[in-house]
Amino acid sequence: MDHALKFYINGEWVDPAISPITTLDVINPATEQPFTKIAMGTATDVDKAVAAAKAAFESFSVTTKEERLALLKRILEIFIRRSDEIGAAISQEMGAPLAMAKAAQAGSGTAHLMEAIKAAEIFEYAYMQGTTRVVHEPIGVVAMITPWNWPINQIAAKVAPAIATGCTMVLKPSEIAPVSAILFAEIMDEAGVPKGVFNLVHGDGPTVGVALSGHKDVDMVSFTGSTRAGVSVAQTAAPTVKRVHQELGGKSPNIILRSADLDKAVRTGVTRCFGNSGQSCNAPTRMLVPQEAMDDAIAIARDAAEKFRTGDPNSANTDLGPVVSQLQFDKIQDLIQAGIDEGAELVTGGTGRPAELNAGYYVRPTIFARVGHDMRISREEIFGPVLSMIGYDDLDEAVEMANDTVYGLASYIQGDLKEAQALSKRLRTGNVYINDAPWDGAAPFGGYKQSGNGREYGVFGLREFVEIKGIVGFEE
């Protein structure tokens, strides 16, 4: 990690502005041991990075679509070449099983770059509306604050559309999982991104995140993380009236209809809930099951959960790695204990590590059944491999419980296609996934209510990074 103690500002790897530098250990969650250190930035480093981005905006904002497409294609080519290296870094920094980290975690970066290229090729940057010329122009300098759970996914989902639209940017990746971001910066440098267009400063939220969010020369903040942190970002940004895009928390319902193949639907629901060790904001963590099918659903869910193998991310036999940190582990343990204390039926799993593991932030894959709608495990985002099974009598009750949450990121429906399509209109979420539909990197991604504002991915992502200008009386 040659660049771990440096920041990428104005096209160069530079030392932090203030000496002696403050460093932070980066912990491998599978071993609980540090494997590298990063430098932690200050407001002074943010000022330098923002100044570089502001200066670069003048020229980059007027580049042609073709020039930006050529740049994105160079970035994609290098990213693909280094994809396995990025996957290995993600596995080490946040614990994803190595095969999954390479295929899905790093693979999502490839997908977002490809989708941004497709979107930029068809995006209407300008068009006539009567005698008015409507122009989409880059919004300016964008601060990007990204999370640890899908680190490259969220970096690529922000950086690629920003470049496609002519914006410049400063990235603050999660200090918990920063190594993949360093590799991404190296890719940007090798691709020949113009100086100042892309900048990277490491640091924590209270220091670097606050400095970016409130900076007078930052025109937009694009934030992905918890709802609590998203509120703080928005409050800090408010005095400068900048745009704030947020993708925040979730507590996604999975409605299993009476028309569903129960065995398939329950197994699918368990798998999607447990993916990435449950550390996905759109995970279907609340399974809504017809009351009369609950006993059978419990037996299926228990069997599905107990087939998951938790352990060393480097082992080809591992399905679930550790969660990312001691803080997350402790939070999950607290919520599992709350489920037990509040009287939910513990189907499998429970508190503590799996018996065969004595180190690492490993959580036992856990399922609760007959969960009360008002229990903490039904209301709070757990962000671990914990599923709550909730019974319903009729579909109106299922919809009411599904929507009765502060979140609105995603929902899932299993069953007859026509019935599911009709039901999708009643769910207050940014995405609805029907019958285990595969991920779509061009579908709009974002949430209702406290799950955020704005959308990412494909053309929808490009729209977030532009201002709209109307030139009235324009004649072609």
CSV table of C-alpha atoms in Angstrom, one decimal:
chain,number,residue,atom,x,y,z
A,1,MET,CA,0.0,0.0,0.0
A,2,ASP,CA,2.4,2.7,-1.3
A,3,HIS,CA,-0.3,5.4,-1.1
A,4,ALA,CA,-2.0,4.5,2.2
A,5,LEU,CA,-0.5,7.5,4.0
A,6,LYS,CA,-1.1,10.0,1.2
A,7,PHE,CA,-4.1,11.7,-0.4
A,8,TYR,CA,-4.8,12.0,-4.1
A,9,ILE,CA,-5.2,15.8,-4.8
A,10,ASN,CA,-4.9,17.6,-8.1
A,11,GLY,CA,-3.5,14.6,-10.0
A,12,GLU,CA,-0.8,13.8,-7.4
A,13,TRP,CA,-0.3,11.6,-4.3
A,14,VAL,CA,0.4,14.2,-1.6
A,15,ASP,CA,1.3,14.1,2.1
A,16,PRO,CA,-1.4,15.3,4.5
A,17,ALA,CA,-1.3,19.1,5.1
A,18,ILE,CA,-0.6,18.9,8.8
A,19,SER,CA,2.4,17.2,10.3
A,20,PRO,CA,2.8,15.0,12.3
A,21,ILE,CA,0.1,13.1,10.5
A,22,THR,CA,-2.7,11.3,12.3
A,23,THR,CA,-3.1,7.6,11.3
A,24,LEU,CA,-5.8,5.0,11.7
A,25,ASP,CA,-5.3,1.2,11.7
A,26,VAL,CA,-7.4,-0.6,9.1
A,27,ILE,CA,-8.7,-3.8,10.7
A,28,ASN,CA,-9.2,-7.1,9.0
A,29,PRO,CA,-12.6,-8.2,10.5
A,30,ALA,CA,-11.8,-11.9,10.1
A,31,THR,CA,-8.7,-11.7,12.4
A,32,GLU,CA,-9.5,-8.5,14.4
A,33,GLN,CA,-5.9,-7.4,13.5
A,34,PRO,CA,-4.7,-4.3,11.7
A,35,PHE,CA,-3.2,-4.9,8.2
A,36,THR,CA,-2.3,-1.4,7.2
A,37,LYS,CA,-2.7,2.2,8.3
A,38,ILE,CA,-4.2,5.2,6.5
A,39,ALA,CA,-3.6,8.9,7.0
A,40,MET,CA,-6.5,10.8,8.4
A,41,GLY,CA,-7.3,14.1,6.8
A,42,THR,CA,-8.3,17.5,8.2
A,43,ALA,CA,-10.3,20.5,7.1
A,44,THR,CA,-7.1,21.9,5.5
A,45,ASP,CA,-6.8,18.8,3.3
A,46,VAL,CA,-10.4,19.2,2.3
A,47,ASP,CA,-9.8,22.9,1.4
A,48,LYS,CA,-6.9,21.8,-0.9
A,49,ALA,CA,-8.9,19.1,-2.6
A,50,VAL,CA,-12.0,21.3,-3.1
A,51,ALA,CA,-9.8,24.1,-4.5
A,52,ALA,CA,-8.3,21.6,-7.0
A,53,ALA,CA,-11.8,20.4,-8.0
A,54,LYS,CA,-13.1,23.9,-8.3
A,55,ALA,CA,-10.2,25.0,-10.6
A,56,ALA,CA,-10.5,21.9,-12.7
A,57,PHE,CA,-14.3,22.4,-13.2
A,58,GLU,CA,-13.8,25.4,-15.5
A,59,SER,CA,-12.2,23.3,-18.2
A,60,PHE,CA,-13.7,19.8,-17.5
A,61,SER,CA,-17.3,21.1,-17.5
A,62,VAL,CA,-17.0,22.1,-21.1
A,63,THR,CA,-15.4,18.9,-22.4
A,64,THR,CA,-17.5,17.1,-25.0
A,65,LYS,CA,-19.6,14.1,-24.4
A,66,GLU,CA,-17.2,12.1,-26.7
A,67,GLU,CA,-14.2,13.2,-24.6
A,68,ARG,CA,-15.9,12.1,-21.4
A,69,LEU,CA,-17.0,8.8,-22.9
A,70,ALA,CA,-13.4,8.1,-24.0
A,71,LEU,CA,-12.2,8.8,-20.5
A,72,LEU,CA,-14.8,6.5,-18.9
A,73,LYS,CA,-13.9,3.7,-21.3
A,74,ARG,CA,-10.2,4.0,-20.3
A,75,ILE,CA,-11.2,3.9,-16.7
A,76,LEU,CA,-13.3,0.8,-17.3
A,77,GLU,CA,-10.5,-1.0,-19.2
A,78,ILE,CA,-8.1,-0.5,-16.3
A,79,PHE,CA,-10.7,-1.3,-13.7
A,80,ILE,CA,-11.4,-4.7,-15.3
A,81,ARG,CA,-7.7,-5.4,-15.5
A,82,ARG,CA,-7.3,-4.7,-11.7
A,83,SER,CA,-10.7,-6.1,-10.7
A,84,ASP,CA,-9.3,-9.2,-8.9
A,85,GLU,CA,-6.9,-7.0,-6.9
A,86,ILE,CA,-9.8,-4.8,-5.9
A,87,GLY,CA,-11.9,-7.8,-4.9
A,88,ALA,CA,-9.1,-9.1,-2.7
A,89,ALA,CA,-8.7,-5.7,-1.0
A,90,ILE,CA,-12.5,-5.6,-0.3
A,91,SER,CA,-12.4,-9.1,1.2
A,92,GLN,CA,-9.5,-8.1,3.5
A,93,GLU,CA,-11.0,-4.7,4.6
A,94,MET,CA,-14.6,-5.6,5.2
A,95,GLY,CA,-14.7,-9.4,5.3
A,96,ALA,CA,-16.7,-10.5,2.2
A,97,PRO,CA,-15.8,-14.0,1.1
A,98,LEU,CA,-13.1,-13.7,-1.5
A,99,ALA,CA,-15.1,-15.2,-4.4
A,100,MET,CA,-18.0,-13.0,-3.7
A,101,ALA,CA,-15.8,-9.9,-3.3
A,102,LYS,CA,-14.3,-10.5,-6.7
A,103,ALA,CA,-17.5,-11.4,-8.5
A,104,ALA,CA,-20.1,-9.2,-6.9
A,105,GLN,CA,-18.3,-6.5,-4.9
A,106,ALA,CA,-15.6,-5.6,-7.5
A,107,GLY,CA,-18.0,-6.7,-10.3
A,108,SER,CA,-20.5,-4.0,-9.3
A,109,GLY,CA,-17.8,-1.4,-10.1
A,110,THR,CA,-17.5,-2.8,-13.6
A,111,ALA,CA,-21.2,-2.8,-14.0
A,112,HIS,CA,-21.7,0.8,-12.9
A,113,LEU,CA,-18.9,2.0,-15.3
A,114,MET,CA,-20.5,0.1,-18.1
A,115,GLU,CA,-24.0,1.4,-17.3
A,116,ALA,CA,-22.7,5.0,-17.1
A,117,ILE,CA,-21.2,4.7,-20.5
A,118,LYS,CA,-24.5,3.4,-21.9
A,119,ALA,CA,-26.4,6.1,-20.2
A,120,ALA,CA,-24.1,8.9,-21.4
A,121,GLU,CA,-24.4,7.7,-24.9
A,122,ILE,CA,-28.2,8.2,-24.9
A,123,PHE,CA,-28.6,11.1,-22.4
A,124,GLU,CA,-30.1,14.2,-23.7
A,125,TYR,CA,-27.7,16.9,-22.6
A,126,ALA,CA,-29.6,19.5,-24.6
A,127,TYR,CA,-32.9,19.6,-26.5
A,128,MET,CA,-35.5,22.1,-27.8
A,129,GLN,CA,-38.8,22.6,-26.1
A,130,GLY,CA,-40.7,25.0,-28.4
A,131,THR,CA,-38.5,28.1,-28.6
A,132,THR,CA,-36.6,27.2,-25.4
A,133,ARG,CA,-33.4,25.4,-25.3
A,134,VAL,CA,-33.3,23.1,-22.3
A,135,VAL,CA,-29.7,22.3,-21.3
A,136,HIS,CA,-28.4,19.8,-18.7
A,137,GLU,CA,-25.2,21.3,-17.3
A,138,PRO,CA,-22.8,19.8,-14.6
A,139,ILE,CA,-23.7,20.9,-11.2
A,140,GLY,CA,-20.1,21.6,-10.1
A,141,VAL,CA,-17.9,20.3,-7.4
A,142,VAL,CA,-19.4,17.2,-5.8
A,143,ALA,CA,-18.4,15.8,-2.4
A,144,MET,CA,-18.8,12.0,-2.3
A,145,ILE,CA,-19.1,10.2,1.1
A,146,THR,CA,-19.3,6.5,0.7
A,147,PRO,CA,-19.8,3.5,3.0
A,148,TRP,CA,-17.9,0.4,3.9
A,149,ASN,CA,-20.5,-2.4,3.1
A,150,TRP,CA,-20.3,-2.1,-0.7
A,151,PRO,CA,-17.3,0.2,-1.0
A,152,ILE,CA,-16.6,0.1,-4.8
A,153,ASN,CA,-20.2,-0.3,-5.7
A,154,GLN,CA,-21.0,3.1,-4.2
A,155,ILE,CA,-17.8,4.8,-5.4
A,156,ALA,CA,-18.4,3.8,-9.0
A,157,ALA,CA,-22.1,4.6,-8.8
A,158,LYS,CA,-21.2,8.2,-7.9
A,159,VAL,CA,-17.9,8.8,-9.8
A,160,ALA,CA,-19.0,7.4,-13.2
A,161,PRO,CA,-22.1,9.6,-13.6
A,162,ALA,CA,-20.2,12.6,-12.3
A,163,ILE,CA,-17.6,12.2,-14.9
A,164,ALA,CA,-20.2,11.5,-17.6
A,165,THR,CA,-21.9,14.8,-16.8
A,166,GLY,CA,-18.7,16.9,-16.5
A,167,CYS,CA,-18.5,17.3,-12.7
A,168,THR,CA,-15.4,17.4,-10.6
A,169,MET,CA,-15.3,15.7,-7.2
A,170,VAL,CA,-13.7,15.0,-3.8
A,171,LEU,CA,-14.2,11.4,-2.5
A,172,LYS,CA,-14.2,10.6,1.2
A,173,PRO,CA,-14.5,6.8,1.4
A,174,SER,CA,-15.2,5.0,4.6
A,175,GLU,CA,-12.2,5.0,6.9
A,176,ILE,CA,-13.2,1.4,7.9
A,177,ALA,CA,-12.8,0.1,4.3
A,178,PRO,CA,-10.4,2.6,2.5
A,179,VAL,CA,-8.0,0.3,0.6
A,180,SER,CA,-10.3,-0.4,-2.4
A,181,ALA,CA,-10.7,3.4,-2.7
A,182,ILE,CA,-6.9,3.9,-2.9
A,183,LEU,CA,-6.8,1.3,-5.7
A,184,PHE,CA,-9.7,3.1,-7.5
A,185,ALA,CA,-7.7,6.4,-7.3
A,186,GLU,CA,-4.7,4.6,-8.8
A,187,ILE,CA,-7.0,3.6,-11.7
A,188,MET,CA,-8.2,7.1,-12.2
A,189,ASP,CA,-4.6,8.3,-12.3
A,190,GLU,CA,-3.5,5.7,-14.8
A,191,ALA,CA,-6.5,6.5,-17.0
A,192,GLY,CA,-5.4,10.1,-17.3
A,193,VAL,CA,-8.2,11.8,-15.5
A,194,PRO,CA,-7.4,15.5,-15.8
A,195,LYS,CA,-5.8,17.1,-12.7
A,196,GLY,CA,-8.3,18.1,-10.1
A,197,VAL,CA,-11.2,16.3,-11.6
A,198,PHE,CA,-11.0,13.4,-9.1
A,199,ASN,CA,-9.6,13.9,-5.6
A,200,LEU,CA,-9.4,11.5,-2.6
A,201,VAL,CA,-9.1,12.5,1.1
A,202,HIS,CA,-9.4,9.9,3.9
A,203,GLY,CA,-10.9,10.8,7.2
A,204,ASP,CA,-13.8,10.4,9.6
A,205,GLY,CA,-17.2,11.9,9.4
A,206,PRO,CA,-16.9,14.5,12.1
A,207,THR,CA,-13.8,15.9,10.6
A,208,VAL,CA,-13.6,15.4,6.8
A,209,GLY,CA,-17.2,14.6,6.3
A,210,VAL,CA,-18.4,17.8,8.0
A,211,ALA,CA,-15.8,19.9,6.3
A,212,LEU,CA,-17.0,18.6,2.9
A,213,SER,CA,-20.7,18.8,3.6
A,214,GLY,CA,-20.5,22.4,4.8
A,215,HIS,CA,-17.9,23.7,2.3
A,216,LYS,CA,-18.9,26.8,0.5
A,217,ASP,CA,-17.3,25.7,-2.7
A,218,VAL,CA,-19.0,22.3,-2.8
A,219,ASP,CA,-22.1,22.4,-4.9
A,220,MET,CA,-23.5,18.9,-4.1
A,221,VAL,CA,-23.0,16.2,-1.5
A,222,SER,CA,-23.7,12.6,-2.6
A,223,PHE,CA,-23.9,10.5,0.6
A,224,THR,CA,-24.5,6.8,1.2
A,225,GLY,CA,-24.8,5.6,4.8
A,226,SER,CA,-27.0,5.4,7.8
A,227,THR,CA,-30.1,7.6,8.2
A,228,ARG,CA,-28.6,9.1,11.3
A,229,ALA,CA,-25.5,10.2,9.5
A,230,GLY,CA,-27.5,11.3,6.5
A,231,VAL,CA,-29.5,13.7,8.7
A,232,SER,CA,-26.2,15.1,10.0
A,233,VAL,CA,-24.9,15.7,6.5
A,234,ALA,CA,-28.1,17.4,5.4
A,235,GLN,CA,-28.0,19.7,8.5
A,236,THR,CA,-24.4,20.6,7.8
A,237,ALA,CA,-25.1,21.3,4.2
A,238,ALA,CA,-28.2,23.4,4.7
A,239,PRO,CA,-26.6,26.8,5.3
A,240,THR,CA,-24.9,26.7,1.9
A,241,VAL,CA,-28.1,25.5,0.1
A,242,LYS,CA,-26.3,22.8,-1.8
A,243,ARG,CA,-27.9,19.8,-3.3
A,244,VAL,CA,-27.8,16.8,-1.0
A,245,HIS,CA,-28.3,13.3,-2.5
A,246,GLN,CA,-28.8,10.6,0.1
A,247,GLU,CA,-29.1,6.8,0.0
A,248,LEU,CA,-29.7,5.7,3.5
A,249,GLY,CA,-31.0,2.9,5.7
A,250,GLY,CA,-33.7,0.3,5.1
A,251,LYS,CA,-35.9,-2.3,6.7
A,252,SER,CA,-37.2,-4.0,3.6
A,253,PRO,CA,-40.3,-6.3,3.7
A,254,ASN,CA,-40.5,-9.5,1.7
A,255,ILE,CA,-44.2,-10.4,1.2
A,256,ILE,CA,-44.7,-14.1,0.5
A,257,LEU,CA,-48.1,-14.4,-1.2
A,258,ARG,CA,-50.4,-17.4,-0.8
A,259,SER,CA,-49.8,-18.1,-4.5
A,260,ALA,CA,-46.1,-18.5,-4.0
A,261,ASP,CA,-44.1,-21.7,-4.0
A,262,LEU,CA,-43.4,-21.6,-0.3
A,263,ASP,CA,-40.2,-23.6,-0.3
A,264,LYS,CA,-38.6,-21.6,-3.1
A,265,ALA,CA,-39.8,-18.3,-1.7
A,266,VAL,CA,-38.6,-18.8,1.8
A,267,ARG,CA,-35.2,-20.1,0.7
A,268,THR,CA,-34.8,-17.2,-1.7
A,269,GLY,CA,-35.7,-14.8,1.1
A,270,VAL,CA,-33.2,-16.3,3.5
A,271,THR,CA,-30.5,-16.1,0.9
A,272,ARG,CA,-31.1,-12.5,0.0
A,273,CYS,CA,-31.3,-11.5,3.6
A,274,PHE,CA,-28.0,-13.1,4.5
A,275,GLY,CA,-26.1,-12.0,1.5
A,276,ASN,CA,-23.0,-9.9,2.3
A,277,SER,CA,-23.4,-11.1,5.9
A,278,GLY,CA,-26.7,-9.1,6.0
A,279,GLN,CA,-24.8,-5.9,5.4
A,280,SER,CA,-26.9,-4.5,2.6
A,281,CYS,CA,-29.2,-1.5,3.0
A,282,ASN,CA,-31.9,-3.1,0.8
A,283,ALA,CA,-31.7,-6.6,2.3
A,284,PRO,CA,-35.2,-8.2,2.8
A,285,THR,CA,-35.0,-8.5,6.6
A,286,ARG,CA,-38.7,-8.8,7.3
A,287,MET,CA,-40.4,-11.9,5.8
A,288,LEU,CA,-44.2,-11.6,5.9
A,289,VAL,CA,-45.8,-15.0,5.8
A,290,PRO,CA,-49.4,-16.1,5.8
A,291,GLN,CA,-50.3,-17.2,9.3
A,292,GLU,CA,-51.5,-20.6,8.2
A,293,ALA,CA,-48.2,-21.3,6.5
A,294,MET,CA,-45.9,-20.1,9.3
A,295,ASP,CA,-45.0,-23.6,10.7
A,296,ASP,CA,-44.0,-24.8,7.3
A,297,ALA,CA,-42.1,-21.6,6.5
A,298,ILE,CA,-40.2,-21.9,9.8
A,299,ALA,CA,-39.0,-25.4,9.0
A,300,ILE,CA,-37.9,-24.3,5.5
A,301,ALA,CA,-36.1,-21.2,6.9
A,302,ARG,CA,-34.3,-23.2,9.5
A,303,ASP,CA,-33.1,-25.7,7.0
A,304,ALA,CA,-32.0,-22.9,4.6
A,305,ALA,CA,-30.2,-20.9,7.3
A,306,GLU,CA,-28.3,-23.9,8.7
A,307,LYS,CA,-26.8,-24.7,5.3
A,308,PHE,CA,-24.9,-21.4,5.4
A,309,ARG,CA,-21.2,-21.8,6.2
A,310,THR,CA,-19.7,-19.0,8.2
A,311,GLY,CA,-15.9,-18.6,8.3
A,312,ASP,CA,-12.6,-17.6,6.8
A,313,PRO,CA,-13.3,-15.3,3.8
A,314,ASN,CA,-10.4,-16.9,2.0
A,315,SER,CA,-11.9,-20.4,2.1
A,316,ALA,CA,-13.8,-21.5,-1.0
A,317,ASN,CA,-16.3,-23.2,1.4
A,318,THR,CA,-17.4,-20.0,3.1
A,319,ASP,CA,-20.8,-18.4,2.4
A,320,LEU,CA,-20.7,-15.7,5.1
A,321,GLY,CA,-17.7,-13.8,6.3
A,322,PRO,CA,-17.6,-11.6,9.4
A,323,VAL,CA,-19.4,-8.3,9.9
A,324,VAL,CA,-17.2,-5.3,9.5
A,325,SER,CA,-16.2,-4.2,13.0
A,326,GLN,CA,-16.5,-4.7,16.7
A,327,LEU,CA,-19.0,-1.8,16.8
A,328,GLN,CA,-21.3,-3.5,14.3
A,329,PHE,CA,-20.9,-6.9,16.0
A,330,ASP,CA,-21.9,-5.4,19.3
A,331,LYS,CA,-24.9,-3.7,17.8
A,332,ILE,CA,-26.1,-6.9,16.2
A,333,GLN,CA,-25.6,-8.9,19.4
A,334,ASP,CA,-27.7,-6.3,21.3
A,335,LEU,CA,-30.6,-6.6,18.8
A,336,ILE,CA,-30.5,-10.4,18.7
A,337,GLN,CA,-30.7,-10.4,22.5
A,338,ALA,CA,-33.6,-7.9,22.3
A,339,GLY,CA,-35.4,-10.3,20.0
A,340,ILE,CA,-35.0,-13.1,22.6
A,341,ASP,CA,-36.0,-10.8,25.5
A,342,GLU,CA,-39.1,-9.5,23.7
A,343,GLY,CA,-40.4,-13.0,23.2
A,344,ALA,CA,-39.8,-13.7,19.5
A,345,GLU,CA,-39.3,-17.4,18.6
A,346,LEU,CA,-35.6,-18.1,18.0
A,347,VAL,CA,-35.6,-20.5,15.1
A,348,THR,CA,-31.8,-20.8,14.7
A,349,GLY,CA,-28.7,-18.9,15.6
A,350,GLY,CA,-28.6,-16.5,18.5
A,351,THR,CA,-26.0,-14.5,20.3
A,352,GLY,CA,-22.2,-15.0,20.2
A,353,ARG,CA,-19.9,-16.4,17.5
A,354,PRO,CA,-20.4,-19.7,15.7
A,355,ALA,CA,-19.0,-22.3,18.1
A,356,GLU,CA,-16.1,-23.3,15.9
A,357,LEU,CA,-14.8,-19.7,15.6
A,358,ASN,CA,-12.9,-18.0,18.4
A,359,ALA,CA,-11.7,-14.8,16.7
A,360,GLY,CA,-13.2,-12.4,14.1
A,361,TYR,CA,-16.5,-10.5,14.1
A,362,TYR,CA,-18.5,-13.5,13.0
A,363,VAL,CA,-22.3,-13.5,13.7
A,364,ARG,CA,-24.4,-16.6,13.8
A,365,PRO,CA,-26.9,-16.7,11.0
A,366,THR,CA,-30.1,-16.0,13.0
A,367,ILE,CA,-33.8,-16.3,12.3
A,368,PHE,CA,-36.6,-15.2,14.5
A,369,ALA,CA,-40.2,-16.3,13.9
A,370,ARG,CA,-43.6,-15.0,15.1
A,371,VAL,CA,-42.0,-11.6,15.5
A,372,GLY,CA,-44.3,-8.9,16.8
A,373,HIS,CA,-44.6,-6.0,14.4
A,374,ASP,CA,-43.6,-3.5,17.2
A,375,MET,CA,-40.5,-5.5,18.4
A,376,ARG,CA,-37.1,-3.8,17.9
A,377,ILE,CA,-35.9,-6.5,15.5
A,378,SER,CA,-38.9,-5.7,13.3
A,379,ARG,CA,-38.4,-1.9,13.5
A,380,GLU,CA,-34.6,-1.3,13.6
A,381,GLU,CA,-32.1,-1.8,10.8
A,382,ILE,CA,-29.9,-4.6,12.2
A,383,PHE,CA,-27.3,-4.8,9.3
A,384,GLY,CA,-26.3,-8.4,10.0
A,385,PRO,CA,-27.5,-11.9,9.1
A,386,VAL,CA,-30.7,-11.7,11.1
A,387,LEU,CA,-34.2,-12.4,9.6
A,388,SER,CA,-37.5,-11.6,11.2
A,389,MET,CA,-40.5,-13.7,10.2
A,390,ILE,CA,-43.9,-12.0,10.7
A,391,GLY,CA,-47.3,-13.6,10.2
A,392,TYR,CA,-50.2,-11.9,8.4
A,393,ASP,CA,-53.9,-12.8,8.0
A,394,ASP,CA,-54.8,-10.9,4.8
A,395,LEU,CA,-53.0,-8.9,2.2
A,396,ASP,CA,-54.2,-5.5,3.5
A,397,GLU,CA,-52.6,-6.3,6.8
A,398,ALA,CA,-49.3,-7.4,5.0
A,399,VAL,CA,-49.2,-4.1,3.1
A,400,GLU,CA,-49.9,-2.1,6.2
A,401,MET,CA,-47.1,-3.7,8.1
A,402,ALA,CA,-44.8,-3.5,5.0
A,403,ASN,CA,-45.3,0.3,4.8
A,404,ASP,CA,-45.4,0.9,8.5
A,405,THR,CA,-41.7,1.9,8.8
A,406,VAL,CA,-39.7,5.0,8.7
A,407,TYR,CA,-37.8,3.5,5.8
A,408,GLY,CA,-38.7,3.0,2.1
A,409,LEU,CA,-35.7,1.7,0.2
A,410,ALA,CA,-36.9,-1.6,-1.2
A,411,SER,CA,-39.5,-4.3,-0.9
A,412,TYR,CA,-39.9,-7.8,-2.3
A,413,ILE,CA,-42.9,-9.9,-3.4
A,414,GLN,CA,-42.9,-13.6,-4.0
A,415,GLY,CA,-45.9,-15.3,-5.8
A,416,ASP,CA,-48.2,-15.0,-8.8
A,417,LEU,CA,-46.8,-12.4,-11.3
A,418,LYS,CA,-50.0,-10.6,-11.9
A,419,GLU,CA,-50.8,-10.5,-8.2
A,420,ALA,CA,-47.3,-9.2,-7.4
A,421,GLN,CA,-47.5,-6.5,-10.1
A,422,ALA,CA,-50.8,-5.2,-8.7
A,423,LEU,CA,-49.4,-5.3,-5.2
A,424,SER,CA,-46.2,-3.4,-6.1
A,425,LYS,CA,-48.3,-0.2,-6.6
A,426,ARG,CA,-49.2,-0.2,-3.0
A,427,LEU,CA,-45.7,-0.4,-1.5
A,428,ARG,CA,-44.0,2.8,-0.6
A,429,THR,CA,-40.4,1.9,-1.6
A,430,GLY,CA,-38.0,3.0,-4.2
A,431,ASN,CA,-37.6,-0.5,-5.6
A,432,VAL,CA,-39.8,-3.5,-5.7
A,433,TYR,CA,-38.3,-6.9,-6.6
A,434,ILE,CA,-40.7,-9.5,-7.9
A,435,ASN,CA,-39.9,-13.2,-7.6
A,436,ASP,CA,-36.1,-13.0,-7.0
A,437,ALA,CA,-35.5,-10.7,-10.0
A,438,PRO,CA,-31.8,-10.3,-10.7
A,439,TRP,CA,-30.0,-7.0,-9.9
A,440,ASP,CA,-30.4,-4.4,-12.6
A,441,GLY,CA,-27.6,-1.8,-12.8
A,442,ALA,CA,-29.8,0.5,-14.9
A,443,ALA,CA,-32.8,0.5,-12.7
A,444,PRO,CA,-33.3,3.6,-10.5
A,445,PHE,CA,-32.0,3.0,-7.0
A,446,GLY,CA,-32.9,5.0,-4.0
A,447,GLY,CA,-35.6,5.4,-1.3
A,448,TYR,CA,-38.8,6.9,-0.1
A,449,LYS,CA,-39.1,8.5,3.4
A,450,GLN,CA,-36.0,8.2,5.6
A,451,SER,CA,-34.3,6.0,3.1
A,452,GLY,CA,-33.1,9.1,1.3
A,453,ASN,CA,-33.5,11.5,-1.6
A,454,GLY,CA,-32.7,11.1,-5.3
A,455,ARG,CA,-31.8,8.1,-7.4
A,456,GLU,CA,-28.6,6.4,-8.6
A,457,TYR,CA,-27.7,4.0,-11.5
A,458,GLY,CA,-27.9,4.4,-15.2
A,459,VAL,CA,-29.6,7.5,-16.7
A,460,PHE,CA,-31.2,8.2,-13.3
A,461,GLY,CA,-27.7,8.6,-11.8
A,462,LEU,CA,-26.7,11.1,-14.4
A,463,ARG,CA,-29.7,13.3,-13.7
A,464,GLU,CA,-28.6,13.8,-10.1
A,465,PHE,CA,-25.4,15.5,-11.2
A,466,VAL,CA,-26.8,18.1,-13.5
A,467,GLU,CA,-28.5,21.5,-13.2
A,468,ILE,CA,-31.2,22.3,-15.7
A,469,LYS,CA,-31.0,25.6,-17.6
A,470,GLY,CA,-33.8,27.0,-19.9
A,471,ILE,CA,-32.5,29.4,-22.6
A,472,VAL,CA,-35.7,31.1,-23.7
A,473,GLY,CA,-36.1,32.5,-27.2
A,474,PHE,CA,-33.4,30.2,-28.5
A,475,GLU,CA,-33.6,29.6,-32.3
A,476,GLU,CA,-31.8,26.8,-34.0
